[in-house]
PDB file of C-alpha atoms and ligand atoms in Angstrom:
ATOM      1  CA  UNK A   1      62.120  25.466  65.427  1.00 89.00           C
ATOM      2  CA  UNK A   2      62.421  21.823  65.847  1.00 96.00           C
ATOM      3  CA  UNK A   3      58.827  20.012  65.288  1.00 98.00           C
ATOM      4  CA  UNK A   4      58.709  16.950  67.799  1.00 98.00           C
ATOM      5  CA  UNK A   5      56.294  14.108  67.465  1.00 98.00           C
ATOM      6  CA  UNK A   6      54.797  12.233  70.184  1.00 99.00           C
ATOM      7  CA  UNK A   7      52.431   9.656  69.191  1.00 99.00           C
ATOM      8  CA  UNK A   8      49.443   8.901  72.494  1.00 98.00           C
ATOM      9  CA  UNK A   9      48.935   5.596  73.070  1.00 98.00           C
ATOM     10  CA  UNK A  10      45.545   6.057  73.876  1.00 98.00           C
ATOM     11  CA  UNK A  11      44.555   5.098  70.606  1.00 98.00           C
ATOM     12  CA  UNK A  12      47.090   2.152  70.288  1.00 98.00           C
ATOM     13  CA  UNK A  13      45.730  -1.681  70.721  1.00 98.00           C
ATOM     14  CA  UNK A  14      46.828  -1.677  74.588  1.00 98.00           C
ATOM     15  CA  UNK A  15      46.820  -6.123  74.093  1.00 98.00           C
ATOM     16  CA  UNK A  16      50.203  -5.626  71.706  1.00 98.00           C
ATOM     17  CA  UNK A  17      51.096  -2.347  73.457  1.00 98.00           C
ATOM     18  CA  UNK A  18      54.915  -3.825  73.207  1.00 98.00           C
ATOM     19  CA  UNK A  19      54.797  -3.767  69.549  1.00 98.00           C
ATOM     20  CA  UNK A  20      52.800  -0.531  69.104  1.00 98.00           C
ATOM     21  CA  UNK A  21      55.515   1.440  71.069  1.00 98.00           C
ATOM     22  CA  UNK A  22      58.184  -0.193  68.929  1.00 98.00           C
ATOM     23  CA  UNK A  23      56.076   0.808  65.681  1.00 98.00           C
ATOM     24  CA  UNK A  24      55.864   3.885  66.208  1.00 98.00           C
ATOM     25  CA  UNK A  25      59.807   4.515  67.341  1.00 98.00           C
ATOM     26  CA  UNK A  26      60.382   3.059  64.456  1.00 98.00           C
ATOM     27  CA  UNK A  27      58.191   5.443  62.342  1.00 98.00           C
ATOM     28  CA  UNK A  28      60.161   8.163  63.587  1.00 98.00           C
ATOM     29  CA  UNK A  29      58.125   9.112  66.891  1.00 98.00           C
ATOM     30  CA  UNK A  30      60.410  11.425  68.913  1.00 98.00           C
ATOM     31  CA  UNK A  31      58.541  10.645  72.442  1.00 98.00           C
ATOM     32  CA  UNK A  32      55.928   8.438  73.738  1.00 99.00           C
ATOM     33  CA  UNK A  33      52.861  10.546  75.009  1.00 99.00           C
ATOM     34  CA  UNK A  34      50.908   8.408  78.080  1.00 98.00           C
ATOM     35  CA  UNK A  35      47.612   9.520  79.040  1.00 98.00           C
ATOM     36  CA  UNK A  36      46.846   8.889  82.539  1.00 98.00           C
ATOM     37  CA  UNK A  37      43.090   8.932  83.329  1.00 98.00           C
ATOM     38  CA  UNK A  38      41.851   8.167  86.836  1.00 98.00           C
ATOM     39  CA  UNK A  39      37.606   8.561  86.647  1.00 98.00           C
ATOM     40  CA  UNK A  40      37.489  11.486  88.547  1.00 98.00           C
ATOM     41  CA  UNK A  41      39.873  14.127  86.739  1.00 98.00           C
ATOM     42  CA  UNK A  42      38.315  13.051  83.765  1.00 98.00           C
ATOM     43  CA  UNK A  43      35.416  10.673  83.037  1.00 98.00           C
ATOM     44  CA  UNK A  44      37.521   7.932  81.530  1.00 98.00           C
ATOM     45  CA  UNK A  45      39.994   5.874  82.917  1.00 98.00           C
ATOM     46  CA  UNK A  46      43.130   4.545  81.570  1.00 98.00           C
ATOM     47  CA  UNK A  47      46.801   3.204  82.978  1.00 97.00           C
ATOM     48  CA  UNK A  48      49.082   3.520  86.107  1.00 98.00           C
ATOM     49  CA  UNK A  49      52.538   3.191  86.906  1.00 98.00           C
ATOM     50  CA  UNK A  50      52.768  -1.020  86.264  1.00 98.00           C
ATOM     51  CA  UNK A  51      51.789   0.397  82.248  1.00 98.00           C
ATOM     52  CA  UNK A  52      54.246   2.752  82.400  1.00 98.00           C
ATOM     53  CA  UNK A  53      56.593   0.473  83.014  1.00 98.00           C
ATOM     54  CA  UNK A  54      56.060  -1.889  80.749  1.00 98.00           C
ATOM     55  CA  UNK A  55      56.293   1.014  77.556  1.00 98.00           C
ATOM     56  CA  UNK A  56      59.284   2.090  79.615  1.00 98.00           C
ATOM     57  CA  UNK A  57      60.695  -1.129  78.597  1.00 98.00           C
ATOM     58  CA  UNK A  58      59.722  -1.248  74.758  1.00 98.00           C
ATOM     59  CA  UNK A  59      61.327   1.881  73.701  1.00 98.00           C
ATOM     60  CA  UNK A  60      64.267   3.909  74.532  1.00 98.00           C
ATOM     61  CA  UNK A  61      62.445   7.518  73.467  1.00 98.00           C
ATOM     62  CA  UNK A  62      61.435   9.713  76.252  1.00 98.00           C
ATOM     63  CA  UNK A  63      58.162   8.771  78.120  1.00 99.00           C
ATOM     64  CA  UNK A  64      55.780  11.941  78.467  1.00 99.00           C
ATOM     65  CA  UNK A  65      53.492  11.227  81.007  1.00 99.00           C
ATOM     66  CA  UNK A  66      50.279  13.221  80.989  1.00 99.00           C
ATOM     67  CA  UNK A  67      48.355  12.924  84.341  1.00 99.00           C
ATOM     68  CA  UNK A  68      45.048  13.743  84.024  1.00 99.00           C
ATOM     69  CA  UNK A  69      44.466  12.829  87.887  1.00 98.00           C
ATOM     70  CA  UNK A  70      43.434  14.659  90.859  1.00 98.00           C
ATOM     71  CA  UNK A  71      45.825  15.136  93.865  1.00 98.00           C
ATOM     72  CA  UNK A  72      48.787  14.646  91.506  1.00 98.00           C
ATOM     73  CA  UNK A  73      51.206  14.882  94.152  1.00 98.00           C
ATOM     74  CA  UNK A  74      50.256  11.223  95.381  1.00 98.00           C
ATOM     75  CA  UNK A  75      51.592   9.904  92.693  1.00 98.00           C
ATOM     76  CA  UNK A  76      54.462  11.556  91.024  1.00 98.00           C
ATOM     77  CA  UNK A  77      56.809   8.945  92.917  1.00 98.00           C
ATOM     78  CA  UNK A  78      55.491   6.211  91.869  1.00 98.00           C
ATOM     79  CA  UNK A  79      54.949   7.555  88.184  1.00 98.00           C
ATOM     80  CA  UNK A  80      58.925   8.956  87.870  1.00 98.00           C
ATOM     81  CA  UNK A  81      59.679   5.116  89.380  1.00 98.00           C
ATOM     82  CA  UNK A  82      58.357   4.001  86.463  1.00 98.00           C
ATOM     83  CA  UNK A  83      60.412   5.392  84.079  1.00 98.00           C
ATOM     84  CA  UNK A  84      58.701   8.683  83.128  1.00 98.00           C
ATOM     85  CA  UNK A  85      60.955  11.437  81.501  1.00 98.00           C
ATOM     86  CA  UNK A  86      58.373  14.527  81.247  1.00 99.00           C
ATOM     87  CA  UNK A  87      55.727  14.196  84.008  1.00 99.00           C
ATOM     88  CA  UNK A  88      52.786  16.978  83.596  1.00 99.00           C
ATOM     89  CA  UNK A  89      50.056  17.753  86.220  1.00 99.00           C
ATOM     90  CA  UNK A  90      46.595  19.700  84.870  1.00 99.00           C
ATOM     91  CA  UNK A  91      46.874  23.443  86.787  1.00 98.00           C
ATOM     92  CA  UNK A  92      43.255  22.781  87.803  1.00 98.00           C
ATOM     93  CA  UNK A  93      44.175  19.597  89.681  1.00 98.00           C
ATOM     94  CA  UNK A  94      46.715  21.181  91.978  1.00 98.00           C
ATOM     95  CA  UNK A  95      46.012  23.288  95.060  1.00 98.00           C
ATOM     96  CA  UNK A  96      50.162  23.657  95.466  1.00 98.00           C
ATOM     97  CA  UNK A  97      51.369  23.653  91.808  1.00 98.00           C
ATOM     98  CA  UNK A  98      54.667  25.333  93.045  1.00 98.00           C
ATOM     99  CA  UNK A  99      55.372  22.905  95.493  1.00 98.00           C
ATOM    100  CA  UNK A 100      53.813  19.948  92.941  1.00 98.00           C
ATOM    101  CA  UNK A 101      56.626  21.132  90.049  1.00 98.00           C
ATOM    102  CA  UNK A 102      59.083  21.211  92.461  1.00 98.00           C
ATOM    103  CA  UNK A 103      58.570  17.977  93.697  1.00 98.00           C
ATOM    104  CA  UNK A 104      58.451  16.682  90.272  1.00 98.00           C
ATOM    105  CA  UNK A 105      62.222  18.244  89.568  1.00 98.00           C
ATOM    106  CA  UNK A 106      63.298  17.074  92.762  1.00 98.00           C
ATOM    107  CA  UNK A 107      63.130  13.365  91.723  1.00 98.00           C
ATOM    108  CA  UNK A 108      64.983  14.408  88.847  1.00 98.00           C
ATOM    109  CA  UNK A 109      62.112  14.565  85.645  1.00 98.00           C
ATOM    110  CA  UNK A 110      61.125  17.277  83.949  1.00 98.00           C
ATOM    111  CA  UNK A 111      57.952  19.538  84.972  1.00 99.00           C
ATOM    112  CA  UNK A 112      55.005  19.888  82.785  1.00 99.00           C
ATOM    113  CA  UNK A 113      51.737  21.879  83.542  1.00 98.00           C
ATOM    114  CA  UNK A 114      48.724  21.541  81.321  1.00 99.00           C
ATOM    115  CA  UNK A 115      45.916  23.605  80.924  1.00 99.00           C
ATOM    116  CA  UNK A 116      42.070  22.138  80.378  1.00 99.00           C
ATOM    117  CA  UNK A 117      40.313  24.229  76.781  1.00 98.00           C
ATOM    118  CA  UNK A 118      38.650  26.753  79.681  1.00 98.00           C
ATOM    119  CA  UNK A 119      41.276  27.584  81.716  1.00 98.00           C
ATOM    120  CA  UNK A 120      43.619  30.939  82.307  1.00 98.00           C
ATOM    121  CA  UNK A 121      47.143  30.337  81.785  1.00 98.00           C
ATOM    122  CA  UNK A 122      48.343  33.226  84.025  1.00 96.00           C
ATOM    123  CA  UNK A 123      49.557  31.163  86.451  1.00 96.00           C
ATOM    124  CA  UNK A 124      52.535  30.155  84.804  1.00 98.00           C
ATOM    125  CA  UNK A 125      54.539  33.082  85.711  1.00 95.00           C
ATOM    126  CA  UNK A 126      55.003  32.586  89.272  1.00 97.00           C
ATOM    127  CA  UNK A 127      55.881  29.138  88.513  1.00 98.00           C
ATOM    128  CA  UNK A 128      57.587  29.448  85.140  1.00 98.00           C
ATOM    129  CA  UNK A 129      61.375  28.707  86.824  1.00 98.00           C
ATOM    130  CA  UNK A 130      60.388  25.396  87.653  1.00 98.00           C
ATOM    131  CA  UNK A 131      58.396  24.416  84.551  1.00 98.00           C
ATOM    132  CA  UNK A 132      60.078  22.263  81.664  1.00 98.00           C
ATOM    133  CA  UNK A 133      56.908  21.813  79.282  1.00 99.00           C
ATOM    134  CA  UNK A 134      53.245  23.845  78.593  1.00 99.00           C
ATOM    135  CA  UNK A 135      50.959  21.445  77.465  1.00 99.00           C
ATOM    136  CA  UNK A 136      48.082  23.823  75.739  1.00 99.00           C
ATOM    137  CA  UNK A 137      44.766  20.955  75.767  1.00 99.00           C
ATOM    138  CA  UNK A 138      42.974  21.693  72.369  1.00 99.00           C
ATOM    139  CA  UNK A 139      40.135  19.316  73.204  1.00 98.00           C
ATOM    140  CA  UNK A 140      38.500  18.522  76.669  1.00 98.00           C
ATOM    141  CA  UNK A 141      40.610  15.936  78.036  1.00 98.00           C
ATOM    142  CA  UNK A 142      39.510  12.141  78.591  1.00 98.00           C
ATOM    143  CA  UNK A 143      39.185  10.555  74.630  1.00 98.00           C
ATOM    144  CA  UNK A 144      40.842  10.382  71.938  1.00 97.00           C
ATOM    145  CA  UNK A 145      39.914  11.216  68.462  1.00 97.00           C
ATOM    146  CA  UNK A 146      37.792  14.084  69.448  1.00 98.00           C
ATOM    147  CA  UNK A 147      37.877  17.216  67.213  1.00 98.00           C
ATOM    148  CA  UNK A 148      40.096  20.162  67.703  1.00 98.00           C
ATOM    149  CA  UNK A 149      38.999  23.055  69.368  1.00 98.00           C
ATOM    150  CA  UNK A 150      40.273  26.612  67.371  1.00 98.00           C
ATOM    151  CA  UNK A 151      40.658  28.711  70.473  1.00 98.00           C
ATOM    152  CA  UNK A 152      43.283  26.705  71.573  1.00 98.00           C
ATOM    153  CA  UNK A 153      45.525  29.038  69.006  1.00 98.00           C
ATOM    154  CA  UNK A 154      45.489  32.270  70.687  1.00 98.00           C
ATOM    155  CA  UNK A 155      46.166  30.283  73.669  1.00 98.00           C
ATOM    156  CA  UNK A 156      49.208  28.265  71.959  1.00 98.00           C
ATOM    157  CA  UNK A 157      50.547  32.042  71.180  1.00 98.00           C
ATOM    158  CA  UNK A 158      50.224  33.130  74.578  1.00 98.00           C
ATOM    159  CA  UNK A 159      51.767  30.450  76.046  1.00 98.00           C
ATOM    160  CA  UNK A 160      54.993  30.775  73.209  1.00 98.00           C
ATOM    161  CA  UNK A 161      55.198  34.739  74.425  1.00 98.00           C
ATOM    162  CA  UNK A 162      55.625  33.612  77.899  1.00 98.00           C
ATOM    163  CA  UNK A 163      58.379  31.197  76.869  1.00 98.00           C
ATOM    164  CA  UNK A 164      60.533  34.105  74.607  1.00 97.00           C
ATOM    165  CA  UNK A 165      60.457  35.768  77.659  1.00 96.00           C
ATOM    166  CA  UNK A 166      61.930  33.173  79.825  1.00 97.00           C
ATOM    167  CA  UNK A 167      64.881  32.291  77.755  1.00 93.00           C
ATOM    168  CA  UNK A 168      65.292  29.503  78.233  1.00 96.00           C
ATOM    169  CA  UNK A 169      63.886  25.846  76.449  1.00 96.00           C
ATOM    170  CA  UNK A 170      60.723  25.169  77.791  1.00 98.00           C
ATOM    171  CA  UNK A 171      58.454  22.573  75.290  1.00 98.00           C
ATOM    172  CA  UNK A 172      55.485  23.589  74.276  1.00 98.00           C
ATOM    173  CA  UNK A 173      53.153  21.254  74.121  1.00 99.00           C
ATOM    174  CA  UNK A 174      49.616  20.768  72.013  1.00 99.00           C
ATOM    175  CA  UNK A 175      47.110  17.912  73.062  1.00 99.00           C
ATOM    176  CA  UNK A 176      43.971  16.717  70.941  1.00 98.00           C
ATOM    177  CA  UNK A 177      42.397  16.307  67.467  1.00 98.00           C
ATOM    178  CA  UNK A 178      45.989  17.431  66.149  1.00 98.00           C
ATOM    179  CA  UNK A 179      46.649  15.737  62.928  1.00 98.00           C
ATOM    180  CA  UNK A 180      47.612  16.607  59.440  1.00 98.00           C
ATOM    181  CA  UNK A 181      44.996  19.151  58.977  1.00 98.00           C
ATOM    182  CA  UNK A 182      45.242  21.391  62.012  1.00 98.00           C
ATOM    183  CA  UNK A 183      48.993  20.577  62.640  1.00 98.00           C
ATOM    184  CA  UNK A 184      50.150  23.981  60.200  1.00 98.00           C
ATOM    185  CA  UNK A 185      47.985  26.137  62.606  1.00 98.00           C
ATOM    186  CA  UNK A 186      49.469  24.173  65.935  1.00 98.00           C
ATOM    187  CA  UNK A 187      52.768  25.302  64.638  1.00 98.00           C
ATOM    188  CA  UNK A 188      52.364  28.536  63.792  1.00 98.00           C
ATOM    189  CA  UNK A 189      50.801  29.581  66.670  1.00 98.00           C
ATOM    190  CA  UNK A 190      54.460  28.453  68.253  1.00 98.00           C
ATOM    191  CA  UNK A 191      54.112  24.756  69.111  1.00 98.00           C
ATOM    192  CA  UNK A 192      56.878  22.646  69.176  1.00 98.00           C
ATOM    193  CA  UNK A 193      55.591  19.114  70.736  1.00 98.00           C
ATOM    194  CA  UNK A 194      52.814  17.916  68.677  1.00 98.00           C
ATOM    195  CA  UNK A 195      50.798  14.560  70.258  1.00 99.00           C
ATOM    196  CA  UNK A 196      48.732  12.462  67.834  1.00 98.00           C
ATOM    197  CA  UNK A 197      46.466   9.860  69.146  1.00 98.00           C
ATOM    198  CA  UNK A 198      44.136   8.841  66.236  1.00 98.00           C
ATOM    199  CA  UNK A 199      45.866  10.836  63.627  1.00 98.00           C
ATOM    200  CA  UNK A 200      48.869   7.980  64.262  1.00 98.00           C
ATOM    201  CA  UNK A 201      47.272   4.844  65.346  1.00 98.00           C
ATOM    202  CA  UNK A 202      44.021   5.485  63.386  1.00 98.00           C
ATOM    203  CA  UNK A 203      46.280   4.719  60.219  1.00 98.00           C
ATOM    204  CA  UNK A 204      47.671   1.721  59.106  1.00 98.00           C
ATOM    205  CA  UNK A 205      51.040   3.563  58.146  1.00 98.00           C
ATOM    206  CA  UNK A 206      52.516   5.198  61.058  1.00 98.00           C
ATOM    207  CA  UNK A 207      55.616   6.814  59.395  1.00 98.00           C
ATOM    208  CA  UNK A 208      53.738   8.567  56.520  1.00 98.00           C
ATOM    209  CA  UNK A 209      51.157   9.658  59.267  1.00 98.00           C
ATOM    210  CA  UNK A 210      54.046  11.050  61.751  1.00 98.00           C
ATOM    211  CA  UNK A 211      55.315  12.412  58.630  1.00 98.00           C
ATOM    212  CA  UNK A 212      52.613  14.291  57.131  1.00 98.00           C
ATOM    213  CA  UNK A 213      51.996  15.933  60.822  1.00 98.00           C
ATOM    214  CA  UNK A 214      55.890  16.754  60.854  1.00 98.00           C
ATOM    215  CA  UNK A 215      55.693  18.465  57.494  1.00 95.00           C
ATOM    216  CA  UNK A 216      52.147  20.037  57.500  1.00 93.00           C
TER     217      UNK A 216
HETATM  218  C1  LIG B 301      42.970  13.407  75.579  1.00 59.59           C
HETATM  219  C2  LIG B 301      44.401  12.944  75.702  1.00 59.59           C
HETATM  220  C3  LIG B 301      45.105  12.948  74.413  1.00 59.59           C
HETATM  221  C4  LIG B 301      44.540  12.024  73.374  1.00 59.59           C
HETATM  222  C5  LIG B 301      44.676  12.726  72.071  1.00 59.59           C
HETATM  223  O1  LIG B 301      42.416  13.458  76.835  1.00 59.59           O
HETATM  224  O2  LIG B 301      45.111  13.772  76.613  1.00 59.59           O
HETATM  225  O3  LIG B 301      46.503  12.730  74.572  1.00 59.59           O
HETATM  226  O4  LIG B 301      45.174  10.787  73.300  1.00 59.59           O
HETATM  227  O5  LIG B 301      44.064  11.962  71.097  1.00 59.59           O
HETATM  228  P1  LIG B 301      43.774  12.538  69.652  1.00 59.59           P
HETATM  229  O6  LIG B 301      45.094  12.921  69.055  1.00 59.59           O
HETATM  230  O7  LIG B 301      43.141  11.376  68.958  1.00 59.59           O
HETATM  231  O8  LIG B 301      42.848  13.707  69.802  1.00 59.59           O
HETATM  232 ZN1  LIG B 302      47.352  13.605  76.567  1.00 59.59          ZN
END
């Protein structure tokens, strides 16, 4: 299975966020993860669309949008505008997550639904047609650089069952406190797409960081 990298900007030093992107591309990053935090989802708050943007124009790697927002919906246009490649909604944040996905593959991007450290996954399978990415949260979202939470494994291993049985690509997708010491587990549980906030930008060399992740 191919291991993918995508490096959160989160922890990155948002007043050269130009050059950060670029760093990390050039490390060997294989998407750009963007955590989008509103103060209501989740305590903190972070970027909108205008951010996007802007790391939509330093890099030419996918942009994986995480919204970690309430009424998703509201803002999926303005978020594809942008220039996001993946967009993902949180399960818990969406009254009509069939008719959220949907929308989200109607403007042409790829569907992702996440799931907060507490929540039941089941819902996937009446949706699973429309989703393109399962983003399994292994800390409680709003920070980076928290530490990783063990029961997201069983979870990660659920979620890779449900995948087998679609046959067809869908990512799978593990979010928080992943770096070169819990990566191995991440992977064997069946996860493909492997974020790193701190474990990247909390080091001062970001290829032998995306590196030792990759090959953990
Ligand atoms: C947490 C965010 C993560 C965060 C991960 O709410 O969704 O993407 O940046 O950071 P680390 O890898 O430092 O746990
Ligand atoms: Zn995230």
């Amino acid at each position: 299975m191919t291991i993918r990298i995508a490096p959160s900007i989160l922890s990155a030093d948002f007043g050269i966020l130009a050059q950060q992107i670029a760093a990390v591309e050039q490390a060997g990053a294989d998407m750009i993860h963007v955590d989008v935090m509103d103060g209501v989802f989740v305590p903190n708050i972070t970027i909108g669309p205008l951010v996007v943007a802007a790391a939509r124009r330093a890099t030419r790697l996918p942009l994986d949008v995480h919204l970690m927002i309430v009424s998703p919906e509201r803002h999926i246009d303005a978020f594809a505008r942008a220039g996001a490649d993946i967009l993902t909604v949180h399960a818990e944040a969406c009254i009509h997550l069939h008719r959220t996905l949907q929308s989200i593959r109607d403007l042409g991007k790829q569907a992702g639904v996440a799931f907060n450290p507490a929540t039941p996954i089941d819902c996937l399978e009446p949706v699973i047609d429309l989703v393109d990415l399962i983003l399994i949260m292994s800390v409680n979202p709003g920070f980076g650089g928290q530490q990783f939470i063990p029961s997201a494994l069983p979870r990660i291993r659920a979620a890779r069952s449900i995948i087998d049985g679609a046959g067809r690509p869908i990512h799978l997708e593990v979010d928080g406190g992943v770096g070169p010491a819990t990566a191995a587990a991440v992977k064997d549980a069946g996860a493909d797409l492997l974020v790193a906030g701190n474990a990247v930008y909390g080091t001062t060399d970001y290829a032998a960081a995306i590196k030792a992740i990759r090959g953990a």
